[in-house]
Amino acid sequence: MDLIVKIGGSIQKDENDYKLIVDKIRELHKKYNRIVVVTSAIKNVTNELLNITVNTEISGDIVTEIYERHVKLLSKFTDGKEFENAFKGLSKLSDELFRIAWSIRVLDEVTPRVRDYVLSFGERMATILLSSILRSNGIEAEGIPYPILITDSNYGEANVIEDLSRKETLNVISNVKSNVIVIPGFIGKTIDGRYTTLGRGGSDYTATLFGKLLGMNEVRLITEVPGIMTGDPKKFPNAKTIPRLSLEEAIELSQLGAKRLHPRTFDPLFDTSIKVFVESLYEDGFTIIDGKCDSNDGLKGISLLDNLKLITVESTKIVGKIGSAAKITTEAKETGVNIISISQPASETTIQLAVDSTSASRLLNRLEELKGSLVKNVEVKDIDVVGIIGCGIRKKEISTKVLSIAAKYDPLSISRGISNVSLTFIVNKGEGDRLSKELHEVIVNG
């Protein structure tokens, strides 16, 4: 039996982490014939690579620091020919990255394509480092330090072309003799070979997608926490690990920001028998994502999103006009604003959009231009969004209890998620913290 293992960047920061990773892979290798390891960039490197495209005056120093971090970790575990070969690989990538950073500084311009190319170096360097460390510890491993997935050219949030990616993946994997194969997460390439990225947190999505493309039955996402929690432990001190999530529950939690999972992490699981384990490198405990809701399921998790704004567009001119709502949402798309929530009453006199505060001004400026033609008035207020997830919401007694608690906060909007396994409440700024804590107590204590 084969296995996909994803190693997160947050657990690749020092010598001790890599010792634990080696132990984890060695232990898993006793039970599985072949392991495909999907690696993220080491801790903070993706942010540092982004910094190269912004702070061009210090880009050379950043490249040097990234390179030295990798070489220092490499020297802790390897020597001789193994060190020499990996050192050459890292040096070649570092030289290439330095030339790109210099070009950006001279031209003072960064296109989305160039940004994705810069970001690709994190996973590529991590692949060389991790595969070398595994070999130096007696694990037969081969690294593939280039992207395998074939995508479109939607740089920054590229979409995978599955049929082409399946052919490419099977071709690459079949030519590797080692039983442990290390490949980069997060990155892909267009048909003509240009590097792309799948969005922040994309290594989780890469892992489950490779599981589907390779016909695997199991994927393990190794991170710093023992599974997916009932809530963010920083906000909810009594948060617990959720033992099991249905596919629908996992999708809702990822969409609402749980564990910073990529929103598409669990999409590849549809119509497959893949089981996903989310587990910690440091302690026992895991969450398994498997199957559909069952009759014993209750409430599972809570999510709180703050720093949001609710934009209310009012006009009688949009009543009964086909495409009016589409016109408003198109304005959001053209300004690069992601709509977190949208609602419209049957009267069609208003459209409400919940968006991130940092991008709200761009949309507001565009809507102001529509005043007098399509828009009568635009109002803005600060909000919180609270989501509660669990198949138990389908049960009347549970949903009634949740709704009665939320009613005390007079929600501005209430909506249900996929397969009716979540309830999302939009409330005034400052009320989300109290509502989420009250609902979390119901999850933990019933």
mmCIF file with all atom_site columns, N, CA and C in Angstrom, residues 376-432:
data_model
loop_
_atom_site.group_PDB
_atom_site.id
_atom_site.type_symbol
_atom_site.label_atom_id
_atom_site.label_alt_id
_atom_site.label_comp_id
_atom_site.label_asym_id
_atom_site.label_entity_id
_atom_site.label_seq_id
_atom_site.pdbx_PDB_ins_code
_atom_site.Cartn_x
_atom_site.Cartn_y
_atom_site.Cartn_z
_atom_site.occupancy
_atom_site.B_iso_or_equiv
_atom_site.pdbx_formal_charge
_atom_site.auth_seq_id
_atom_site.auth_comp_id
_atom_site.auth_asym_id
_atom_site.auth_atom_id
_atom_site.pdbx_PDB_model_num
ATOM 1   N N  . LYS A 1 376 ? -28.352 53.711 -5.692 1.00 0.00 ? 376 LYS A N  1
ATOM 2   C CA . LYS A 1 376 ? -28.876 54.902 -5.026 1.00 0.00 ? 376 LYS A CA 1
ATOM 3   C C  . LYS A 1 376 ? -28.009 55.285 -3.841 1.00 0.00 ? 376 LYS A C  1
ATOM 4   N N  . ASN A 1 377 ? -27.655 54.300 -3.039 1.00 0.00 ? 377 ASN A N  1
ATOM 5   C CA . ASN A 1 377 ? -26.889 54.583 -1.823 1.00 0.00 ? 377 ASN A CA 1
ATOM 6   C C  . ASN A 1 377 ? -26.007 53.392 -1.472 1.00 0.00 ? 377 ASN A C  1
ATOM 7   N N  . VAL A 1 378 ? -24.871 53.661 -0.823 1.00 0.00 ? 378 VAL A N  1
ATOM 8   C CA . VAL A 1 378 ? -23.966 52.608 -0.369 1.00 0.00 ? 378 VAL A CA 1
ATOM 9   C C  . VAL A 1 378 ? -23.637 52.850 1.091  1.00 0.00 ? 378 VAL A C  1
ATOM 10  N N  . GLU A 1 379 ? -23.848 51.828 1.920  1.00 0.00 ? 379 GLU A N  1
ATOM 11  C CA . GLU A 1 379 ? -23.530 51.927 3.340  1.00 0.00 ? 379 GLU A CA 1
ATOM 12  C C  . GLU A 1 379 ? -22.466 50.894 3.696  1.00 0.00 ? 379 GLU A C  1
ATOM 13  N N  . VAL A 1 380 ? -21.636 51.238 4.671  1.00 0.00 ? 380 VAL A N  1
ATOM 14  C CA . VAL A 1 380 ? -20.553 50.346 5.092  1.00 0.00 ? 380 VAL A CA 1
ATOM 15  C C  . VAL A 1 380 ? -20.529 50.245 6.604  1.00 0.00 ? 380 VAL A C  1
ATOM 16  N N  . LYS A 1 381 ? -20.337 49.024 7.108  1.00 0.00 ? 381 LYS A N  1
ATOM 17  C CA . LYS A 1 381 ? -20.161 48.875 8.560  1.00 0.00 ? 381 LYS A CA 1
ATOM 18  C C  . LYS A 1 381 ? -19.189 47.741 8.843  1.00 0.00 ? 381 LYS A C  1
ATOM 19  N N  . ASP A 1 382 ? -18.506 47.849 9.976  1.00 0.00 ? 382 ASP A N  1
ATOM 20  C CA . ASP A 1 382 ? -17.569 46.818 10.405 1.00 0.00 ? 382 ASP A CA 1
ATOM 21  C C  . ASP A 1 382 ? -18.341 45.643 10.986 1.00 0.00 ? 382 ASP A C  1
ATOM 22  N N  . ILE A 1 383 ? -17.915 44.436 10.626 1.00 0.00 ? 383 ILE A N  1
ATOM 23  C CA . ILE A 1 383 ? -18.633 43.237 11.062 1.00 0.00 ? 383 ILE A CA 1
ATOM 24  C C  . ILE A 1 383 ? -17.678 42.127 11.477 1.00 0.00 ? 383 ILE A C  1
ATOM 25  N N  . ASP A 1 384 ? -18.238 41.124 12.135 1.00 0.00 ? 384 ASP A N  1
ATOM 26  C CA . ASP A 1 384 ? -17.589 39.844 12.397 1.00 0.00 ? 384 ASP A CA 1
ATOM 27  C C  . ASP A 1 384 ? -18.433 38.756 11.741 1.00 0.00 ? 384 ASP A C  1
ATOM 28  N N  . VAL A 1 385 ? -17.784 37.669 11.351 1.00 0.00 ? 385 VAL A N  1
ATOM 29  C CA . VAL A 1 385 ? -18.503 36.519 10.797 1.00 0.00 ? 385 VAL A CA 1
ATOM 30  C C  . VAL A 1 385 ? -18.186 35.299 11.652 1.00 0.00 ? 385 VAL A C  1
ATOM 31  N N  . VAL A 1 386 ? -19.239 34.670 12.158 1.00 0.00 ? 386 VAL A N  1
ATOM 32  C CA . VAL A 1 386 ? -19.094 33.486 13.009 1.00 0.00 ? 386 VAL A CA 1
ATOM 33  C C  . VAL A 1 386 ? -19.719 32.295 12.297 1.00 0.00 ? 386 VAL A C  1
ATOM 34  N N  . GLY A 1 387 ? -18.953 31.235 12.145 1.00 0.00 ? 387 GLY A N  1
ATOM 35  C CA . GLY A 1 387 ? -19.473 30.024 11.531 1.00 0.00 ? 387 GLY A CA 1
ATOM 36  C C  . GLY A 1 387 ? -19.413 28.864 12.506 1.00 0.00 ? 387 GLY A C  1
ATOM 37  N N  . ILE A 1 388 ? -20.482 28.085 12.587 1.00 0.00 ? 388 ILE A N  1
ATOM 38  C CA . ILE A 1 388 ? -20.491 26.877 13.414 1.00 0.00 ? 388 ILE A CA 1
ATOM 39  C C  . ILE A 1 388 ? -20.773 25.699 12.493 1.00 0.00 ? 388 ILE A C  1
ATOM 40  N N  . ILE A 1 389 ? -19.949 24.666 12.639 1.00 0.00 ? 389 ILE A N  1
ATOM 41  C CA . ILE A 1 389 ? -19.963 23.560 11.677 1.00 0.00 ? 389 ILE A CA 1
ATOM 42  C C  . ILE A 1 389 ? -20.245 22.245 12.384 1.00 0.00 ? 389 ILE A C  1
ATOM 43  N N  . GLY A 1 390 ? -21.022 21.403 11.732 1.00 0.00 ? 390 GLY A N  1
ATOM 44  C CA . GLY A 1 390 ? -21.298 20.066 12.252 1.00 0.00 ? 390 GLY A CA 1
ATOM 45  C C  . GLY A 1 390 ? -22.542 19.490 11.607 1.00 0.00 ? 390 GLY A C  1
ATOM 46  N N  . CYS A 1 391 ? -22.484 18.222 11.273 1.00 0.00 ? 391 CYS A N  1
ATOM 47  C CA . CYS A 1 391 ? -23.651 17.572 10.664 1.00 0.00 ? 391 CYS A CA 1
ATOM 48  C C  . CYS A 1 391 ? -24.862 17.620 11.590 1.00 0.00 ? 391 CYS A C  1
ATOM 49  N N  . GLY A 1 392 ? -24.611 17.784 12.894 1.00 0.00 ? 392 GLY A N  1
ATOM 50  C CA . GLY A 1 392 ? -25.714 17.846 13.848 1.00 0.00 ? 392 GLY A CA 1
ATOM 51  C C  . GLY A 1 392 ? -26.648 19.018 13.616 1.00 0.00 ? 392 GLY A C  1
ATOM 52  N N  . ILE A 1 393 ? -26.197 20.017 12.867 1.00 0.00 ? 393 ILE A N  1
ATOM 53  C CA . ILE A 1 393 ? -27.061 21.175 12.579 1.00 0.00 ? 393 ILE A CA 1
ATOM 54  C C  . ILE A 1 393 ? -28.286 20.746 11.786 1.00 0.00 ? 393 ILE A C  1
ATOM 55  N N  . ARG A 1 394 ? -28.200 19.614 11.128 1.00 0.00 ? 394 ARG A N  1
ATOM 56  C CA . ARG A 1 394 ? -29.363 19.090 10.399 1.00 0.00 ? 394 ARG A CA 1
ATOM 57  C C  . ARG A 1 394 ? -30.490 18.686 11.354 1.00 0.00 ? 394 ARG A C  1
ATOM 58  N N  . LYS A 1 395 ? -30.143 18.446 12.631 1.00 0.00 ? 395 LYS A N  1
ATOM 59  C CA . LYS A 1 395 ? -31.144 18.042 13.623 1.00 0.00 ? 395 LYS A CA 1
ATOM 60  C C  . LYS A 1 395 ? -31.831 19.282 14.181 1.00 0.00 ? 395 LYS A C  1
ATOM 61  N N  . LYS A 1 396 ? -33.133 19.267 14.170 1.00 0.00 ? 396 LYS A N  1
ATOM 62  C CA . LYS A 1 396 ? -33.912 20.443 14.551 1.00 0.00 ? 396 LYS A CA 1
ATOM 63  C C  . LYS A 1 396 ? -33.585 20.918 15.955 1.00 0.00 ? 396 LYS A C  1
ATOM 64  N N  . GLU A 1 397 ? -33.426 19.989 16.902 1.00 0.00 ? 397 GLU A N  1
ATOM 65  C CA . GLU A 1 397 ? -33.187 20.400 18.282 1.00 0.00 ? 397 GLU A CA 1
ATOM 66  C C  . GLU A 1 397 ? -31.849 21.114 18.439 1.00 0.00 ? 397 GLU A C  1
ATOM 67  N N  . ILE A 1 398 ? -30.853 20.710 17.632 1.00 0.00 ? 398 ILE A N  1
ATOM 68  C CA . ILE A 1 398 ? -29.549 21.349 17.704 1.00 0.00 ? 398 ILE A CA 1
ATOM 69  C C  . ILE A 1 398 ? -29.557 22.700 16.997 1.00 0.00 ? 398 ILE A C  1
ATOM 70  N N  . SER A 1 399 ? -30.110 22.756 15.794 1.00 0.00 ? 399 SER A N  1
ATOM 71  C CA . SER A 1 399 ? -30.140 24.031 15.063 1.00 0.00 ? 399 SER A CA 1
ATOM 72  C C  . SER A 1 399 ? -30.974 25.066 15.807 1.00 0.00 ? 399 SER A C  1
ATOM 73  N N  . THR A 1 400 ? -32.050 24.625 16.458 1.00 0.00 ? 400 THR A N  1
ATOM 74  C CA . THR A 1 400 ? -32.889 25.550 17.233 1.00 0.00 ? 400 THR A CA 1
ATOM 75  C C  . THR A 1 400 ? -32.102 26.157 18.389 1.00 0.00 ? 400 THR A C  1
ATOM 76  N N  . LYS A 1 401 ? -31.290 25.324 19.059 1.00 0.00 ? 401 LYS A N  1
ATOM 77  C CA . LYS A 1 401 ? -30.475 25.806 20.170 1.00 0.00 ? 401 LYS A CA 1
ATOM 78  C C  . LYS A 1 401 ? -29.453 26.821 19.686 1.00 0.00 ? 401 LYS A C  1
ATOM 79  N N  . VAL A 1 402 ? -28.801 26.518 18.571 1.00 0.00 ? 402 VAL A N  1
ATOM 80  C CA . VAL A 1 402 ? -27.801 27.427 18.012 1.00 0.00 ? 402 VAL A CA 1
ATOM 81  C C  . VAL A 1 402 ? -28.430 28.745 17.603 1.00 0.00 ? 402 VAL A C  1
ATOM 82  N N  . LEU A 1 403 ? -29.563 28.671 16.924 1.00 0.00 ? 403 LEU A N  1
ATOM 83  C CA . LEU A 1 403 ? -30.235 29.887 16.457 1.00 0.00 ? 403 LEU A CA 1
ATOM 84  C C  . LEU A 1 403 ? -30.734 30.748 17.618 1.00 0.00 ? 403 LEU A C  1
ATOM 85  N N  . SER A 1 404 ? -31.157 30.095 18.693 1.00 0.00 ? 404 SER A N  1
ATOM 86  C CA . SER A 1 404 ? -31.648 30.865 19.842 1.00 0.00 ? 404 SER A CA 1
ATOM 87  C C  . SER A 1 404 ? -30.511 31.624 20.521 1.00 0.00 ? 404 SER A C  1
ATOM 88  N N  . ILE A 1 405 ? -29.324 31.032 20.552 1.00 0.00 ? 405 ILE A N  1
ATOM 89  C CA . ILE A 1 405 ? -28.161 31.719 21.116 1.00 0.00 ? 405 ILE A CA 1
ATOM 90  C C  . ILE A 1 405 ? -27.774 32.895 20.225 1.00 0.00 ? 405 ILE A C  1
ATOM 91  N N  . ALA A 1 406 ? -27.739 32.656 18.919 1.00 0.00 ? 406 ALA A N  1
ATOM 92  C CA . ALA A 1 406 ? -27.356 33.710 17.985 1.00 0.00 ? 406 ALA A CA 1
ATOM 93  C C  . ALA A 1 406 ? -28.360 34.854 17.969 1.00 0.00 ? 406 ALA A C  1
ATOM 94  N N  . ALA A 1 407 ? -29.637 34.537 18.212 1.00 0.00 ? 407 ALA A N  1
ATOM 95  C CA . ALA A 1 407 ? -30.691 35.558 18.151 1.00 0.00 ? 407 ALA A CA 1
ATOM 96  C C  . ALA A 1 407 ? -30.455 36.691 19.152 1.00 0.00 ? 407 ALA A C  1
ATOM 97  N N  . LYS A 1 408 ? -29.759 36.383 20.250 1.00 0.00 ? 408 LYS A N  1
ATOM 98  C CA . LYS A 1 408 ? -29.475 37.408 21.259 1.00 0.00 ? 408 LYS A CA 1
ATOM 99  C C  . LYS A 1 408 ? -28.561 38.512 20.708 1.00 0.00 ? 408 LYS A C  1
ATOM 100 N N  . TYR A 1 409 ? -27.865 38.220 19.622 1.00 0.00 ? 409 TYR A N  1
ATOM 101 C CA . TYR A 1 409 ? -26.927 39.181 19.038 1.00 0.00 ? 409 TYR A CA 1
ATOM 102 C C  . TYR A 1 409 ? -27.509 39.867 17.803 1.00 0.00 ? 409 TYR A C  1
ATOM 103 N N  . ASP A 1 410 ? -28.772 39.566 17.497 1.00 0.00 ? 410 ASP A N  1
ATOM 104 C CA . ASP A 1 410 ? -29.474 40.189 16.373 1.00 0.00 ? 410 ASP A CA 1
ATOM 105 C C  . ASP A 1 410 ? -28.631 40.158 15.103 1.00 0.00 ? 410 ASP A C  1
ATOM 106 N N  . PRO A 1 411 ? -28.374 38.968 14.546 1.00 0.00 ? 411 PRO A N  1
ATOM 107 C CA . PRO A 1 411 ? -27.508 38.844 13.369 1.00 0.00 ? 411 PRO A CA 1
ATOM 108 C C  . PRO A 1 411 ? -28.008 39.678 12.189 1.00 0.00 ? 411 PRO A C  1
ATOM 109 N N  . LEU A 1 412 ? -27.067 40.232 11.450 1.00 0.00 ? 412 LEU A N  1
ATOM 110 C CA . LEU A 1 412 ? -27.392 40.984 10.246 1.00 0.00 ? 412 LEU A CA 1
ATOM 111 C C  . LEU A 1 412 ? -27.716 40.047 9.092  1.00 0.00 ? 412 LEU A C  1
ATOM 112 N N  . SER A 1 413 ? -27.185 38.831 9.183  1.00 0.00 ? 413 SER A N  1
ATOM 113 C CA . SER A 1 413 ? -27.427 37.843 8.135  1.00 0.00 ? 413 SER A CA 1
ATOM 114 C C  . SER A 1 413 ? -27.176 36.449 8.691  1.00 0.00 ? 413 SER A C  1
ATOM 115 N N  . ILE A 1 414 ? -27.955 35.462 8.184  1.00 0.00 ? 414 ILE A N  1
ATOM 116 C CA . ILE A 1 414 ? -27.770 34.056 8.553  1.00 0.00 ? 414 ILE A CA 1
ATOM 117 C C  . ILE A 1 414 ? -27.789 33.242 7.271  1.00 0.00 ? 414 ILE A C  1
ATOM 118 N N  . SER A 1 415 ? -26.825 32.331 7.123  1.00 0.00 ? 415 SER A N  1
ATOM 119 C CA . SER A 1 415 ? -26.804 31.482 5.931  1.00 0.00 ? 415 SER A CA 1
ATOM 120 C C  . SER A 1 415 ? -26.362 30.070 6.290  1.00 0.00 ? 415 SER A C  1
ATOM 121 N N  . ARG A 1 416 ? -26.736 29.123 5.433  1.00 0.00 ? 416 ARG A N  1
ATOM 122 C CA . ARG A 1 416 ? -26.360 27.725 5.633  1.00 0.00 ? 416 ARG A CA 1
ATOM 123 C C  . ARG A 1 416 ? -25.342 27.304 4.582  1.00 0.00 ? 416 ARG A C  1
ATOM 124 N N  . GLY A 1 417 ? -24.456 26.371 4.974  1.00 0.00 ? 417 GLY A N  1
ATOM 125 C CA . GLY A 1 417 ? -23.389 25.948 4.077  1.00 0.00 ? 417 GLY A CA 1
ATOM 126 C C  . GLY A 1 417 ? -23.721 24.693 3.305  1.00 0.00 ? 417 GLY A C  1
ATOM 127 N N  . ILE A 1 418 ? -22.699 24.130 2.661  1.00 0.00 ? 418 ILE A N  1
ATOM 128 C CA . ILE A 1 418 ? -22.857 22.954 1.815  1.00 0.00 ? 418 ILE A CA 1
ATOM 129 C C  . ILE A 1 418 ? -23.491 21.803 2.589  1.00 0.00 ? 418 ILE A C  1
ATOM 130 N N  . SER A 1 419 ? -24.462 21.162 1.961  1.00 0.00 ? 419 SER A N  1
ATOM 131 C CA . SER A 1 419 ? -25.156 20.005 2.535  1.00 0.00 ? 419 SER A CA 1
ATOM 132 C C  . SER A 1 419 ? -25.760 20.294 3.905  1.00 0.00 ? 419 SER A C  1
ATOM 133 N N  . ASN A 1 420 ? -25.990 21.572 4.188  1.00 0.00 ? 420 ASN A N  1
ATOM 134 C CA . ASN A 1 420 ? -26.624 21.984 5.445  1.00 0.00 ? 420 ASN A CA 1
ATOM 135 C C  . ASN A 1 420 ? -25.837 21.494 6.665  1.00 0.00 ? 420 ASN A C  1
ATOM 136 N N  . VAL A 1 421 ? -24.501 21.663 6.631  1.00 0.00 ? 421 VAL A N  1
ATOM 137 C CA . VAL A 1 421 ? -23.685 21.242 7.779  1.00 0.00 ? 421 VAL A CA 1
ATOM 138 C C  . VAL A 1 421 ? -23.046 22.433 8.484  1.00 0.00 ? 421 VAL A C  1
ATOM 139 N N  . SER A 1 422 ? -23.493 23.646 8.173  1.00 0.00 ? 422 SER A N  1
ATOM 140 C CA . SER A 1 422 ? -22.960 24.812 8.880  1.00 0.00 ? 422 SER A CA 1
ATOM 141 C C  . SER A 1 422 ? -23.986 25.931 8.905  1.00 0.00 ? 422 SER A C  1
ATOM 142 N N  . LEU A 1 423 ? -23.833 26.792 9.904  1.00 0.00 ? 423 LEU A N  1
ATOM 143 C CA . LEU A 1 423 ? -24.602 28.026 9.995  1.00 0.00 ? 423 LEU A CA 1
ATOM 144 C C  . LEU A 1 423 ? -23.600 29.170 10.153 1.00 0.00 ? 423 LEU A C  1
ATOM 145 N N  . THR A 1 424 ? -23.771 30.213 9.354  1.00 0.00 ? 424 THR A N  1
ATOM 146 C CA . THR A 1 424 ? -22.877 31.368 9.417  1.00 0.00 ? 424 THR A CA 1
ATOM 147 C C  . THR A 1 424 ? -23.672 32.608 9.785  1.00 0.00 ? 424 THR A C  1
ATOM 148 N N  . PHE A 1 425 ? -23.162 33.341 10.765 1.00 0.00 ? 425 PHE A N  1
ATOM 149 C CA . PHE A 1 425 ? -23.836 34.536 11.259 1.00 0.00 ? 425 PHE A CA 1
ATOM 150 C C  . PHE A 1 425 ? -22.954 35.763 11.028 1.00 0.00 ? 425 PHE A C  1
ATOM 151 N N  . ILE A 1 426 ? -23.524 36.793 10.440 1.00 0.00 ? 426 ILE A N  1
ATOM 152 C CA . ILE A 1 426 ? -22.856 38.080 10.337 1.00 0.00 ? 426 ILE A CA 1
ATOM 153 C C  . ILE A 1 426 ? -23.410 38.975 11.435 1.00 0.00 ? 426 ILE A C  1
ATOM 154 N N  . VAL A 1 427 ? -22.506 39.457 12.294 1.00 0.00 ? 427 VAL A N  1
ATOM 155 C CA . VAL A 1 427 ? -22.922 40.287 13.422 1.00 0.00 ? 427 VAL A CA 1
ATOM 156 C C  . VAL A 1 427 ? -22.087 41.565 13.456 1.00 0.00 ? 427 VAL A C  1
ATOM 157 N N  . ASN A 1 428 ? -22.517 42.511 14.234 1.00 0.00 ? 428 ASN A N  1
ATOM 158 C CA . ASN A 1 428 ? -21.789 43.771 14.354 1.00 0.00 ? 428 ASN A CA 1
ATOM 159 C C  . ASN A 1 428 ? -20.403 43.539 14.946 1.00 0.00 ? 428 ASN A C  1
ATOM 160 N N  . LYS A 1 429 ? -19.480 44.395 14.558 1.00 0.00 ? 429 LYS A N  1
ATOM 161 C CA . LYS A 1 429 ? -18.109 44.304 15.040 1.00 0.00 ? 429 LYS A CA 1
ATOM 162 C C  . LYS A 1 429 ? -18.067 44.266 16.566 1.00 0.00 ? 429 LYS A C  1
ATOM 163 N N  . GLY A 1 430 ? -17.303 43.326 17.108 1.00 0.00 ? 430 GLY A N  1
ATOM 164 C CA . GLY A 1 430 ? -17.169 43.192 18.554 1.00 0.00 ? 430 GLY A CA 1
ATOM 165 C C  . GLY A 1 430 ? -18.076 42.144 19.163 1.00 0.00 ? 430 GLY A C  1
ATOM 166 N N  . GLU A 1 431 ? -19.151 41.797 18.458 1.00 0.00 ? 431 GLU A N  1
ATOM 167 C CA . GLU A 1 431 ? -20.082 40.793 18.982 1.00 0.00 ? 431 GLU A CA 1
ATOM 168 C C  . GLU A 1 431 ? -19.672 39.373 18.596 1.00 0.00 ? 431 GLU A C  1
ATOM 169 N N  . GLY A 1 432 ? -18.844 39.266 17.568 1.00 0.00 ? 432 GLY A N  1
ATOM 170 C CA . GLY A 1 432 ? -18.432 37.948 17.099 1.00 0.00 ? 432 GLY A CA 1
ATOM 171 C C  . GLY A 1 432 ? -17.659 37.166 18.139 1.00 0.00 ? 432 GLY A C  1
#
